[in-house]
mmCIF file of C-alpha atoms in Angstrom:
data_model
loop_
_atom_site.group_PDB
_atom_site.id
_atom_site.type_symbol
_atom_site.label_atom_id
_atom_site.label_comp_id
_atom_site.label_asym_id
_atom_site.label_seq_id
_atom_site.Cartn_x
_atom_site.Cartn_y
_atom_site.Cartn_z
ATOM 1 C CA UNK V 1 105.820 121.367 68.897
ATOM 2 C CA UNK V 2 107.041 117.829 68.444
ATOM 3 C CA UNK V 3 104.741 115.431 66.625
ATOM 4 C CA UNK V 4 103.557 112.348 68.490
ATOM 5 C CA UNK V 5 103.943 108.848 67.148
ATOM 6 C CA UNK V 6 101.005 107.224 65.369
ATOM 7 C CA UNK V 7 99.042 105.209 67.914
ATOM 8 C CA UNK V 8 96.291 103.920 65.632
ATOM 9 C CA UNK V 9 97.414 100.373 66.139
ATOM 10 C CA UNK V 10 97.134 100.852 69.883
ATOM 11 C CA UNK V 11 93.391 101.156 69.529
ATOM 12 C CA UNK V 12 92.994 98.142 67.243
ATOM 13 C CA UNK V 13 91.759 95.526 69.648
ATOM 14 C CA UNK V 14 92.184 92.864 66.952
ATOM 15 C CA UNK V 15 95.958 93.307 66.990
ATOM 16 C CA UNK V 16 97.703 89.978 67.536
ATOM 17 C CA UNK V 17 99.965 91.635 70.101
ATOM 18 C CA UNK V 18 97.017 92.745 72.195
ATOM 19 C CA UNK V 19 94.561 89.845 72.245
ATOM 20 C CA UNK V 20 92.539 89.973 75.420
ATOM 21 C CA UNK V 21 92.354 87.020 77.739
ATOM 22 C CA UNK V 22 88.667 86.750 76.973
ATOM 23 C CA UNK V 23 89.429 86.589 73.263
ATOM 24 C CA UNK V 24 91.731 83.673 73.939
ATOM 25 C CA UNK V 25 89.124 81.852 75.993
ATOM 26 C CA UNK V 26 86.430 82.321 73.371
ATOM 27 C CA UNK V 27 88.790 81.023 70.694
ATOM 28 C CA UNK V 28 89.556 77.991 72.824
ATOM 29 C CA UNK V 29 85.875 77.218 73.314
ATOM 30 C CA UNK V 30 86.053 77.848 77.072
ATOM 31 C CA UNK V 31 83.568 80.712 77.002
ATOM 32 C CA UNK V 32 80.521 80.338 74.816
ATOM 33 C CA UNK V 33 78.970 83.754 75.249
ATOM 34 C CA UNK V 34 76.765 85.756 77.571
ATOM 35 C CA UNK V 35 74.056 83.075 77.608
ATOM 36 C CA UNK V 36 76.416 80.756 79.478
ATOM 37 C CA UNK V 37 76.748 83.208 82.364
ATOM 38 C CA UNK V 38 74.200 83.476 85.163
ATOM 39 C CA UNK V 39 72.178 86.666 85.242
ATOM 40 C CA UNK V 40 73.456 89.133 87.803
ATOM 41 C CA UNK V 41 71.196 89.788 90.731
ATOM 42 C CA UNK V 42 69.846 93.310 90.907
ATOM 43 C CA UNK V 43 71.768 95.260 93.528
ATOM 44 C CA UNK V 44 69.856 97.013 96.264
ATOM 45 C CA UNK V 45 69.752 100.804 96.151
ATOM 46 C CA UNK V 46 71.799 100.919 99.353
ATOM 47 C CA UNK V 47 74.723 98.513 99.056
ATOM 48 C CA UNK V 48 76.092 96.504 101.954
ATOM 49 C CA UNK V 49 78.837 98.128 104.024
ATOM 50 C CA UNK V 50 81.797 95.864 103.314
ATOM 51 C CA UNK V 51 84.067 97.654 105.773
ATOM 52 C CA UNK V 52 81.688 96.474 108.499
ATOM 53 C CA UNK V 53 81.313 93.051 106.911
ATOM 54 C CA UNK V 54 85.097 92.589 106.749
ATOM 55 C CA UNK V 55 85.703 94.053 110.178
ATOM 56 C CA UNK V 56 87.781 96.966 108.851
ATOM 57 C CA UNK V 57 88.034 99.982 111.173
ATOM 58 C CA UNK V 58 86.825 103.245 109.674
ATOM 59 C CA UNK V 59 88.891 106.272 110.627
ATOM 60 C CA UNK V 60 88.604 110.032 110.825
ATOM 61 C CA UNK V 61 91.396 111.360 108.651
ATOM 62 C CA UNK V 62 93.049 114.209 110.534
ATOM 63 C CA UNK V 63 96.331 113.337 108.825
ATOM 64 C CA UNK V 64 96.085 114.380 105.175
ATOM 65 C CA UNK V 65 96.254 112.702 101.785
ATOM 66 C CA UNK V 66 98.574 109.866 102.789
ATOM 67 C CA UNK V 67 98.429 106.604 100.865
ATOM 68 C CA UNK V 68 98.443 104.538 104.062
ATOM 69 C CA UNK V 69 95.207 106.259 105.111
ATOM 70 C CA UNK V 70 93.647 105.747 101.646
ATOM 71 C CA UNK V 71 94.378 109.353 100.673
ATOM 72 C CA UNK V 72 91.350 111.557 99.979
ATOM 73 C CA UNK V 73 87.614 110.947 99.889
ATOM 74 C CA UNK V 74 86.113 111.532 96.467
ATOM 75 C CA UNK V 75 83.497 114.324 96.375
ATOM 76 C CA UNK V 76 79.926 113.322 95.412
ATOM 77 C CA UNK V 77 80.283 114.366 91.768
ATOM 78 C CA UNK V 78 83.342 112.139 91.334
ATOM 79 C CA UNK V 79 81.742 109.221 93.182
ATOM 80 C CA UNK V 80 78.723 109.494 90.889
ATOM 81 C CA UNK V 81 80.914 109.534 87.768
ATOM 82 C CA UNK V 82 82.753 106.410 88.942
ATOM 83 C CA UNK V 83 79.504 104.584 89.735
ATOM 84 C CA UNK V 84 78.045 105.428 86.322
ATOM 85 C CA UNK V 85 81.232 104.356 84.522
ATOM 86 C CA UNK V 86 81.049 100.979 86.266
ATOM 87 C CA UNK V 87 77.753 100.174 84.555
ATOM 88 C CA UNK V 88 78.950 100.198 80.935
ATOM 89 C CA UNK V 89 81.756 98.366 79.103
ATOM 90 C CA UNK V 90 83.767 100.483 76.660
ATOM 91 C CA UNK V 91 86.902 100.023 74.567
ATOM 92 C CA UNK V 92 89.722 100.788 76.961
ATOM 93 C CA UNK V 93 92.016 102.221 74.301
ATOM 94 C CA UNK V 94 89.381 104.644 73.069
ATOM 95 C CA UNK V 95 88.629 105.754 76.630
ATOM 96 C CA UNK V 96 92.300 106.375 77.439
ATOM 97 C CA UNK V 97 92.839 108.275 74.189
ATOM 98 C CA UNK V 98 89.828 110.532 74.522
ATOM 99 C CA UNK V 99 90.347 111.080 78.237
ATOM 100 C CA UNK V 100 93.938 112.125 77.515
ATOM 101 C CA UNK V 101 92.882 114.528 74.787
ATOM 102 C CA UNK V 102 90.240 116.076 77.044
ATOM 103 C CA UNK V 103 92.665 116.457 79.962
ATOM 104 C CA UNK V 104 95.358 117.969 77.764
ATOM 105 C CA UNK V 105 92.927 120.670 76.631
ATOM 106 C CA UNK V 106 91.759 121.326 80.186
ATOM 107 C CA UNK V 107 95.270 121.442 81.617
ATOM 108 C CA UNK V 108 96.850 123.441 78.786
ATOM 109 C CA UNK V 109 99.503 120.926 77.757
ATOM 110 C CA UNK V 110 100.312 118.861 74.661
ATOM 111 C CA UNK V 111 99.471 115.440 76.018
ATOM 112 C CA UNK V 112 98.009 113.673 79.047
ATOM 113 C CA UNK V 113 97.709 110.102 80.283
ATOM 114 C CA UNK V 114 95.750 108.732 83.239
ATOM 115 C CA UNK V 115 98.146 106.464 85.119
ATOM 116 C CA UNK V 116 97.832 104.085 88.070
ATOM 117 C CA UNK V 117 98.923 106.799 90.497
ATOM 118 C CA UNK V 118 101.924 109.114 90.402
ATOM 119 C CA UNK V 119 104.422 106.297 91.014
ATOM 120 C CA UNK V 120 103.160 104.542 87.895
ATOM 121 C CA UNK V 121 103.562 107.769 85.950
ATOM 122 C CA UNK V 122 107.196 107.992 87.090
ATOM 123 C CA UNK V 123 107.881 104.554 85.615
ATOM 124 C CA UNK V 124 105.947 105.201 82.413
ATOM 125 C CA UNK V 125 107.535 108.607 81.869
ATOM 126 C CA UNK V 126 111.020 107.208 82.344
ATOM 127 C CA UNK V 127 110.242 104.340 79.964
ATOM 128 C CA UNK V 128 108.953 106.893 77.452
ATOM 129 C CA UNK V 129 112.225 108.822 77.514
ATOM 130 C CA UNK V 130 114.190 105.595 77.032
ATOM 131 C CA UNK V 131 112.083 104.223 74.165
ATOM 132 C CA UNK V 132 110.587 107.210 72.321
ATOM 133 C CA UNK V 133 110.917 106.573 68.614
ATOM 134 C CA UNK V 134 112.158 103.023 69.224
ATOM 135 C CA UNK V 135 109.254 100.594 69.611
ATOM 136 C CA UNK V 136 111.551 97.599 69.512
ATOM 137 C CA UNK V 137 113.112 98.760 72.793
ATOM 138 C CA UNK V 138 109.830 98.605 74.718
ATOM 139 C CA UNK V 139 109.808 94.888 75.505
ATOM 140 C CA UNK V 140 113.492 94.978 76.487
ATOM 141 C CA UNK V 141 113.023 97.059 79.634
ATOM 142 C CA UNK V 142 114.263 96.794 82.312
ATOM 143 C CA UNK V 143 116.899 94.093 81.759
ATOM 144 C CA UNK V 144 118.038 94.110 78.147
ATOM 145 C CA UNK V 145 118.962 97.778 77.720
ATOM 146 C CA UNK V 146 122.150 97.395 75.685
ATOM 147 C CA UNK V 147 122.464 100.368 73.367
ATOM 148 C CA UNK V 148 119.792 102.396 75.159
ATOM 149 C CA UNK V 149 120.449 105.597 77.040
ATOM 150 C CA UNK V 150 119.841 104.911 80.721
ATOM 151 C CA UNK V 151 121.494 107.628 82.828
ATOM 152 C CA UNK V 152 119.173 109.929 84.762
ATOM 153 C CA UNK V 153 120.671 113.052 86.300
ATOM 154 C CA UNK V 154 119.284 114.079 89.692
ATOM 155 C CA UNK V 155 120.322 116.435 92.455
ATOM 156 C CA UNK V 156 121.739 114.467 95.366
ATOM 157 C CA UNK V 157 119.231 116.090 97.718
ATOM 158 C CA UNK V 158 116.383 115.064 95.386
ATOM 159 C CA UNK V 159 116.895 111.335 95.976
ATOM 160 C CA UNK V 160 113.781 110.198 97.771
ATOM 161 C CA UNK V 161 111.579 107.266 98.677
ATOM 162 C CA UNK V 162 109.761 107.109 95.356
ATOM 163 C CA UNK V 163 112.647 107.136 92.897
ATOM 164 C CA UNK V 164 112.609 103.329 92.794
ATOM 165 C CA UNK V 165 109.790 103.858 90.281
ATOM 166 C CA UNK V 166 112.398 105.206 87.869
ATOM 167 C CA UNK V 167 114.832 102.381 88.626
ATOM 168 C CA UNK V 168 112.132 99.916 87.552
ATOM 169 C CA UNK V 169 113.123 100.803 83.988
ATOM 170 C CA UNK V 170 116.776 99.845 84.440
ATOM 171 C CA UNK V 171 118.159 103.372 84.727
ATOM 172 C CA UNK V 172 121.204 104.493 86.688
ATOM 173 C CA UNK V 173 121.136 107.722 88.694
ATOM 174 C CA UNK V 174 123.909 110.270 88.250
ATOM 175 C CA UNK V 175 123.896 112.555 91.301
ATOM 176 C CA UNK V 176 124.945 116.216 91.160
ATOM 177 C CA UNK V 177 125.074 119.041 93.694
ATOM 178 C CA UNK V 178 126.196 122.270 92.021
ATOM 179 C CA UNK V 179 125.266 123.860 88.722
ATOM 180 C CA UNK V 180 128.797 123.110 87.467
ATOM 181 C CA UNK V 181 128.342 119.448 88.434
ATOM 182 C CA UNK V 182 125.108 119.431 86.469
ATOM 183 C CA UNK V 183 126.677 120.934 83.349
ATOM 184 C CA UNK V 184 129.422 118.305 83.376
ATOM 185 C CA UNK V 185 127.132 115.340 84.061
ATOM 186 C CA UNK V 186 125.653 115.035 80.553
ATOM 187 C CA UNK V 187 127.015 112.224 78.410
ATOM 188 C CA UNK V 188 125.866 110.273 75.386
ATOM 189 C CA UNK V 189 124.131 107.944 77.896
ATOM 190 C CA UNK V 190 121.982 110.669 79.483
ATOM 191 C CA UNK V 191 118.301 109.971 78.884
ATOM 192 C CA UNK V 192 116.553 112.303 81.340
ATOM 193 C CA UNK V 193 116.975 114.930 84.075
ATOM 194 C CA UNK V 194 114.724 114.290 87.091
ATOM 195 C CA UNK V 195 113.476 116.929 89.528
ATOM 196 C CA UNK V 196 111.646 116.282 92.807
ATOM 197 C CA UNK V 197 109.356 119.269 93.138
ATOM 198 C CA UNK V 198 108.832 119.053 96.907
ATOM 199 C CA UNK V 199 112.511 118.690 97.826
ATOM 200 C CA UNK V 200 113.339 121.124 100.620
ATOM 201 C CA UNK V 201 116.942 121.572 99.535
ATOM 202 C CA UNK V 202 119.119 121.591 96.448
ATOM 203 C CA UNK V 203 121.271 124.262 94.843
ATOM 204 C CA UNK V 204 119.763 124.152 91.340
ATOM 205 C CA UNK V 205 116.473 125.905 90.629
ATOM 206 C CA UNK V 206 113.686 124.559 88.426
ATOM 207 C CA UNK V 207 114.494 127.165 85.795
ATOM 208 C CA UNK V 208 118.194 126.286 85.637
ATOM 209 C CA UNK V 209 117.362 122.565 85.679
ATOM 210 C CA UNK V 210 115.225 122.988 82.566
ATOM 211 C CA UNK V 211 117.589 125.396 80.806
ATOM 212 C CA UNK V 212 120.660 123.197 81.091
ATOM 213 C CA UNK V 213 118.857 119.983 80.186
ATOM 214 C CA UNK V 214 117.313 121.525 77.090
ATOM 215 C CA UNK V 215 120.700 122.903 76.064
ATOM 216 C CA UNK V 216 121.758 119.244 75.890
ATOM 217 C CA UNK V 217 118.465 118.181 74.209
ATOM 218 C CA UNK V 218 117.521 116.049 77.222
ATOM 219 C CA UNK V 219 113.950 115.942 78.583
ATOM 220 C CA UNK V 220 113.142 117.060 82.145
ATOM 221 C CA UNK V 221 110.724 115.187 84.404
ATOM 222 C CA UNK V 222 109.147 116.872 87.453
ATOM 223 C CA UNK V 223 107.557 114.751 90.186
ATOM 224 C CA UNK V 224 104.906 117.094 91.615
ATOM 225 C CA UNK V 225 102.726 114.310 93.042
ATOM 226 C CA UNK V 226 101.415 116.099 96.131
ATOM 227 C CA UNK V 227 101.745 119.644 94.850
ATOM 228 C CA UNK V 228 98.162 120.738 94.317
ATOM 229 C CA UNK V 229 96.708 122.994 95.549
ATOM 230 C CA UNK V 230 97.362 125.562 94.230
ATOM 231 C CA UNK V 231 95.185 124.562 91.293
ATOM 232 C CA UNK V 232 97.381 126.402 88.784
ATOM 233 C CA UNK V 233 100.272 124.004 89.416
ATOM 234 C CA UNK V 234 98.435 121.624 87.077
ATOM 235 C CA UNK V 235 99.724 123.763 84.208
ATOM 236 C CA UNK V 236 102.446 125.915 85.800
ATOM 237 C CA UNK V 237 105.216 123.324 85.458
ATOM 238 C CA UNK V 238 104.538 122.229 81.890
ATOM 239 C CA UNK V 239 104.354 125.901 80.895
ATOM 240 C CA UNK V 240 107.648 126.475 82.702
ATOM 241 C CA UNK V 241 109.218 123.974 80.315
ATOM 242 C CA UNK V 242 109.210 120.598 82.031
ATOM 243 C CA UNK V 243 108.728 117.925 79.363
ATOM 244 C CA UNK V 244 106.903 115.591 81.757
ATOM 245 C CA UNK V 245 105.089 116.272 85.026
ATOM 246 C CA UNK V 246 103.215 113.856 87.261
ATOM 247 C CA UNK V 247 100.502 114.437 89.852
ATOM 248 C CA UNK V 248 98.757 112.019 92.172
ATOM 249 C CA UNK V 249 95.048 111.784 91.446
ATOM 250 C CA UNK V 250 93.971 110.768 94.936
ATOM 251 C CA UNK V 251 95.489 113.664 96.864
ATOM 252 C CA UNK V 252 94.464 117.310 96.446
ATOM 253 C CA UNK V 253 92.401 116.627 93.326
ATOM 254 C CA UNK V 254 90.359 114.065 95.286
ATOM 255 C CA UNK V 255 90.092 111.543 92.500
ATOM 256 C CA UNK V 256 90.466 107.747 92.828
ATOM 257 C CA UNK V 257 93.462 106.857 94.967
ATOM 258 C CA UNK V 258 94.862 104.503 92.323
ATOM 259 C CA UNK V 259 94.843 107.132 89.571
ATOM 260 C CA UNK V 260 97.307 109.829 88.584
ATOM 261 C CA UNK V 261 98.244 112.156 85.767
ATOM 262 C CA UNK V 262 101.219 112.177 83.440
ATOM 263 C CA UNK V 263 101.313 115.463 81.529
ATOM 264 C CA UNK V 264 103.674 116.931 78.974
ATOM 265 C CA UNK V 265 105.133 116.622 75.499
ATOM 266 C CA UNK V 266 102.889 114.783 73.071
ATOM 267 C CA UNK V 267 105.594 112.480 71.732
ATOM 268 C CA UNK V 268 106.616 111.434 75.241
ATOM 269 C CA UNK V 269 103.024 110.909 76.390
ATOM 270 C CA UNK V 270 102.426 108.732 73.320
ATOM 271 C CA UNK V 271 105.572 106.763 74.122
ATOM 272 C CA UNK V 272 104.410 106.339 77.725
ATOM 273 C CA UNK V 273 101.114 104.907 76.440
ATOM 274 C CA UNK V 274 103.032 102.325 74.409
ATOM 275 C CA UNK V 275 104.814 101.189 77.585
ATOM 276 C CA UNK V 276 101.551 100.892 79.499
ATOM 277 C CA UNK V 277 98.704 98.428 79.914
ATOM 278 C CA UNK V 278 96.984 96.909 77.955
ATOM 279 C CA UNK V 279 100.159 96.153 75.993
ATOM 280 C CA UNK V 280 101.890 92.909 76.881
ATOM 281 C CA UNK V 281 105.661 92.673 77.330
ATOM 282 C CA UNK V 282 105.924 96.192 78.756
ATOM 283 C CA UNK V 283 107.271 97.563 82.015
ATOM 284 C CA UNK V 284 103.847 99.060 82.668
ATOM 285 C CA UNK V 285 101.678 96.008 81.965
ATOM 286 C CA UNK V 286 100.780 95.586 85.623
ATOM 287 C CA UNK V 287 99.898 99.289 85.989
ATOM 288 C CA UNK V 288 96.366 98.775 84.764
ATOM 289 C CA UNK V 289 93.879 101.628 85.141
ATOM 290 C CA UNK V 290 90.241 100.561 85.049
ATOM 291 C CA UNK V 291 87.516 102.442 83.224
ATOM 292 C CA UNK V 292 86.134 103.638 86.556
ATOM 293 C CA UNK V 293 89.468 105.177 87.549
ATOM 294 C CA UNK V 294 89.962 106.882 84.191
ATOM 295 C CA UNK V 295 86.507 108.459 84.318
ATOM 296 C CA UNK V 296 86.977 109.267 88.011
ATOM 297 C CA UNK V 297 90.244 111.066 87.268
ATOM 298 C CA UNK V 298 88.650 113.143 84.516
ATOM 299 C CA UNK V 299 85.711 113.988 86.794
ATOM 300 C CA UNK V 300 88.101 114.919 89.611
ATOM 301 C CA UNK V 301 89.975 117.332 87.345
ATOM 302 C CA UNK V 302 86.670 118.920 86.326
ATOM 303 C CA UNK V 303 85.660 119.201 89.992
ATOM 304 C CA UNK V 304 89.027 120.513 91.165
ATOM 305 C CA UNK V 305 89.552 123.240 88.584
ATOM 306 C CA UNK V 306 85.991 124.405 89.262
ATOM 307 C CA UNK V 307 86.815 125.149 92.913
ATOM 308 C CA UNK V 308 87.717 128.540 94.333
ATOM 309 C CA UNK V 309 91.276 128.562 95.654
ATOM 310 C CA UNK V 310 90.399 131.253 98.178
ATOM 311 C CA UNK V 311 87.289 129.475 99.462
ATOM 312 C CA UNK V 312 89.103 126.148 99.855
ATOM 313 C CA UNK V 313 91.958 127.671 101.826
ATOM 314 C CA UNK V 314 89.578 129.725 103.971
ATOM 315 C CA UNK V 315 87.529 126.647 104.845
ATOM 316 C CA UNK V 316 90.623 124.683 105.865
ATOM 317 C CA UNK V 317 91.735 127.572 108.065
ATOM 318 C CA UNK V 318 88.279 127.752 109.693
ATOM 319 C CA UNK V 319 88.476 124.046 110.563
ATOM 320 C CA UNK V 320 91.881 124.527 112.180
ATOM 321 C CA UNK V 321 90.610 127.512 114.142
ATOM 322 C CA UNK V 322 87.517 125.632 115.351
ATOM 323 C CA UNK V 323 89.688 122.868 116.779
ATOM 324 C CA UNK V 324 92.076 125.373 118.375
ATOM 325 C CA UNK V 325 89.165 127.237 119.991
ATOM 326 C CA UNK V 326 88.006 124.049 121.725
ATOM 327 C CA UNK V 327 91.492 123.600 123.201
ATOM 328 C CA UNK V 328 92.284 127.164 124.246
ATOM 329 C CA UNK V 329 91.959 126.495 127.993
ATOM 330 C CA UNK V 330 94.253 123.444 128.041
ATOM 331 C CA UNK V 331 97.212 124.498 130.194
ATOM 332 C CA UNK V 332 100.591 124.147 128.543
ATOM 333 C CA UNK V 333 99.198 124.155 125.007
ATOM 334 C CA UNK V 334 99.811 126.798 122.374
ATOM 335 C CA UNK V 335 98.776 126.714 118.734
ATOM 336 C CA UNK V 336 99.502 128.208 115.380
ATOM 337 C CA UNK V 337 98.477 127.486 111.791
ATOM 338 C CA UNK V 338 101.137 126.799 109.165
ATOM 339 C CA UNK V 339 101.145 126.129 105.435
ATOM 340 C CA UNK V 340 103.952 124.009 103.896
ATOM 341 C CA UNK V 341 105.823 125.879 101.147
ATOM 342 C CA UNK V 342 105.267 123.282 98.387
ATOM 343 C CA UNK V 343 103.664 119.868 98.932
ATOM 344 C CA UNK V 344 100.304 119.727 100.768
ATOM 345 C CA UNK V 345 100.141 123.510 100.582
ATOM 346 C CA UNK V 346 97.131 123.974 102.846
ATOM 347 C CA UNK V 347 96.673 125.174 106.454
ATOM 348 C CA UNK V 348 97.742 122.674 109.143
ATOM 349 C CA UNK V 349 97.047 123.113 112.857
ATOM 350 C CA UNK V 350 100.157 122.879 115.050
ATOM 351 C CA UNK V 351 99.572 122.251 118.754
ATOM 352 C CA UNK V 352 102.717 122.902 120.775
ATOM 353 C CA UNK V 353 102.863 121.041 124.072
ATOM 354 C CA UNK V 354 104.856 122.255 127.079
ATOM 355 C CA UNK V 355 106.326 119.003 128.459
ATOM 356 C CA UNK V 356 106.551 120.616 131.909
ATOM 357 C CA UNK V 357 102.745 120.803 132.016
ATOM 358 C CA UNK V 358 101.573 118.089 129.602
ATOM 359 C CA UNK V 359 103.076 114.796 130.741
ATOM 360 C CA UNK V 360 102.406 112.848 127.593
ATOM 361 C CA UNK V 361 104.256 113.022 124.293
ATOM 362 C CA UNK V 362 102.495 113.993 121.056
ATOM 363 C CA UNK V 363 103.017 110.464 119.763
ATOM 364 C CA UNK V 364 101.360 109.020 122.843
ATOM 365 C CA UNK V 365 98.410 111.350 122.229
ATOM 366 C CA UNK V 366 98.282 110.197 118.614
ATOM 367 C CA UNK V 367 98.266 106.577 119.742
ATOM 368 C CA UNK V 368 95.366 107.210 122.116
ATOM 369 C CA UNK V 369 93.310 108.803 119.342
ATOM 370 C CA UNK V 370 94.159 105.917 117.035
ATOM 371 C CA UNK V 371 92.978 103.321 119.538
ATOM 372 C CA UNK V 372 89.805 105.140 120.561
ATOM 373 C CA UNK V 373 86.356 105.232 119.014
ATOM 374 C CA UNK V 374 85.991 106.659 116.496
ATOM 375 C CA UNK V 375 89.579 105.957 115.493
ATOM 376 C CA UNK V 376 91.395 109.145 114.489
ATOM 377 C CA UNK V 377 94.678 109.415 112.601
ATOM 378 C CA UNK V 378 96.733 112.566 113.178
ATOM 379 C CA UNK V 379 99.330 113.830 110.725
ATOM 380 C CA UNK V 380 102.399 111.524 110.722
ATOM 381 C CA UNK V 381 104.641 114.536 111.407
ATOM 382 C CA UNK V 382 103.228 114.641 114.946
ATOM 383 C CA UNK V 383 106.208 114.503 117.305
ATOM 384 C CA UNK V 384 108.616 114.465 114.359
ATOM 385 C CA UNK V 385 111.982 116.140 114.061
ATOM 386 C CA UNK V 386 112.067 119.865 113.178
ATOM 387 C CA UNK V 387 110.968 120.730 109.657
ATOM 388 C CA UNK V 388 109.306 117.410 108.838
ATOM 389 C CA UNK V 389 106.772 117.686 106.037
ATOM 390 C CA UNK V 390 107.787 121.278 105.370
ATOM 391 C CA UNK V 391 106.238 122.333 108.696
ATOM 392 C CA UNK V 392 107.877 124.055 111.715
ATOM 393 C CA UNK V 393 107.513 121.005 113.948
ATOM 394 C CA UNK V 394 109.489 119.428 116.766
ATOM 395 C CA UNK V 395 109.113 116.456 119.112
ATOM 396 C CA UNK V 396 106.592 118.433 121.221
ATOM 397 C CA UNK V 397 104.248 119.335 118.357
ATOM 398 C CA UNK V 398 100.934 117.703 117.490
ATOM 399 C CA UNK V 399 100.058 118.201 113.818
ATOM 400 C CA UNK V 400 96.423 118.097 112.736
ATOM 401 C CA UNK V 401 95.746 117.872 109.012
ATOM 402 C CA UNK V 402 92.290 119.340 108.556
ATOM 403 C CA UNK V 403 91.719 119.260 104.807
ATOM 404 C CA UNK V 404 90.389 115.701 104.506
ATOM 405 C CA UNK V 405 87.944 116.015 107.402
ATOM 406 C CA UNK V 406 84.274 115.521 106.627
ATOM 407 C CA UNK V 407 81.703 118.059 107.929
ATOM 408 C CA UNK V 408 81.490 117.939 111.731
ATOM 409 C CA UNK V 409 84.610 115.809 112.166
ATOM 410 C CA UNK V 410 86.702 118.814 113.234
ATOM 411 C CA UNK V 411 84.675 119.055 116.461
ATOM 412 C CA UNK V 412 85.046 115.309 117.099
ATOM 413 C CA UNK V 413 88.817 115.639 116.686
ATOM 414 C CA UNK V 414 88.814 118.633 119.039
ATOM 415 C CA UNK V 415 86.844 116.746 121.694
ATOM 416 C CA UNK V 416 89.110 113.697 121.551
ATOM 417 C CA UNK V 417 92.260 115.829 121.667
ATOM 418 C CA UNK V 418 90.892 117.731 124.644
ATOM 419 C CA UNK V 419 90.163 114.521 126.524
ATOM 420 C CA UNK V 420 93.616 113.102 125.836
ATOM 421 C CA UNK V 421 95.461 116.301 126.740
ATOM 422 C CA UNK V 422 93.496 116.906 129.942
ATOM 423 C CA UNK V 423 94.367 113.389 131.104
ATOM 424 C CA UNK V 424 98.008 114.346 130.692
#
């Protein structure tokens, strides 16, 4: 087991490098202390609904854990932990350190860091690989990287919409297709081998990806952002040998949307922390995670690993079946229930429309549900090309993501779908 770097100075809030803005203002005589601030009014037990106040439309989420639909809803235990954390100031460094230690024990890995979502973890993990053991390199990213390793090997089919998070560090991708390509791609500039866990193609397996990289003493990073459940994936990939793994906190774990996990080797997690907020002059300075999100992420992990895999999956399947039952007499409509092989690995309801009988496209149905009241969002793979989202879809398929529905919402979705389909 590699030893992590000493981070004691990270937690010294008197460090000249890490003066807080408030410390500056106090020193300048612009803030004279708590007495100068007005007392906060006591909040009512039931707070005002700011969605209503701002005129923001609330939706029923029959899509899934998509960022554009604010991902998941935190369960009551996580909401309570976040609310309680908001009431008390703490030392941010101490909270991050102890939260990471707790999560590492829970998730059976060497080190853990709560990040500002999985995309943040991709940037921080890449920065860690580039700067581990070289603190002077931290404030040089992403522009002044002379002398630093900056080549990241990736399978060509694993290039995806989120890999810009790695490029934020100034890296250059080296694309490979075959195992022979991969073997030949390593140079003295290679800093990391990146694997997209949910990629639906690629000739090189996870096991071979790790084996070859470690033969060249290069760390492997696995982006598994949306890949829980199953719960055991939280430790499966680090135990497999990936040096770094990231998960989104606001998806299957149902933590705060702007939180995520970076898990893996202790020395790399420590290096990621050095590239993160609250340090100035770092690539991660803007990736701030508040105390509420850190506590919320820890509480979400506790909640999630305490769930029964079988009971969760059975409940999602029951929701899909309840909706399908309400639609069974709609002419020209057939249904089945499918589970994607990797990401979002939960039951989804697929409603297959016969265009000869139903004279409205799935996307037109989705638009009607979106514009109605209550507003409902269906899975974005509705009406998508075959195989989208790992599901057996086509342009005539309505996809209903049931796992983020609140109690009773499955019947509302069924009623609205029935109305829209009968019109057609």
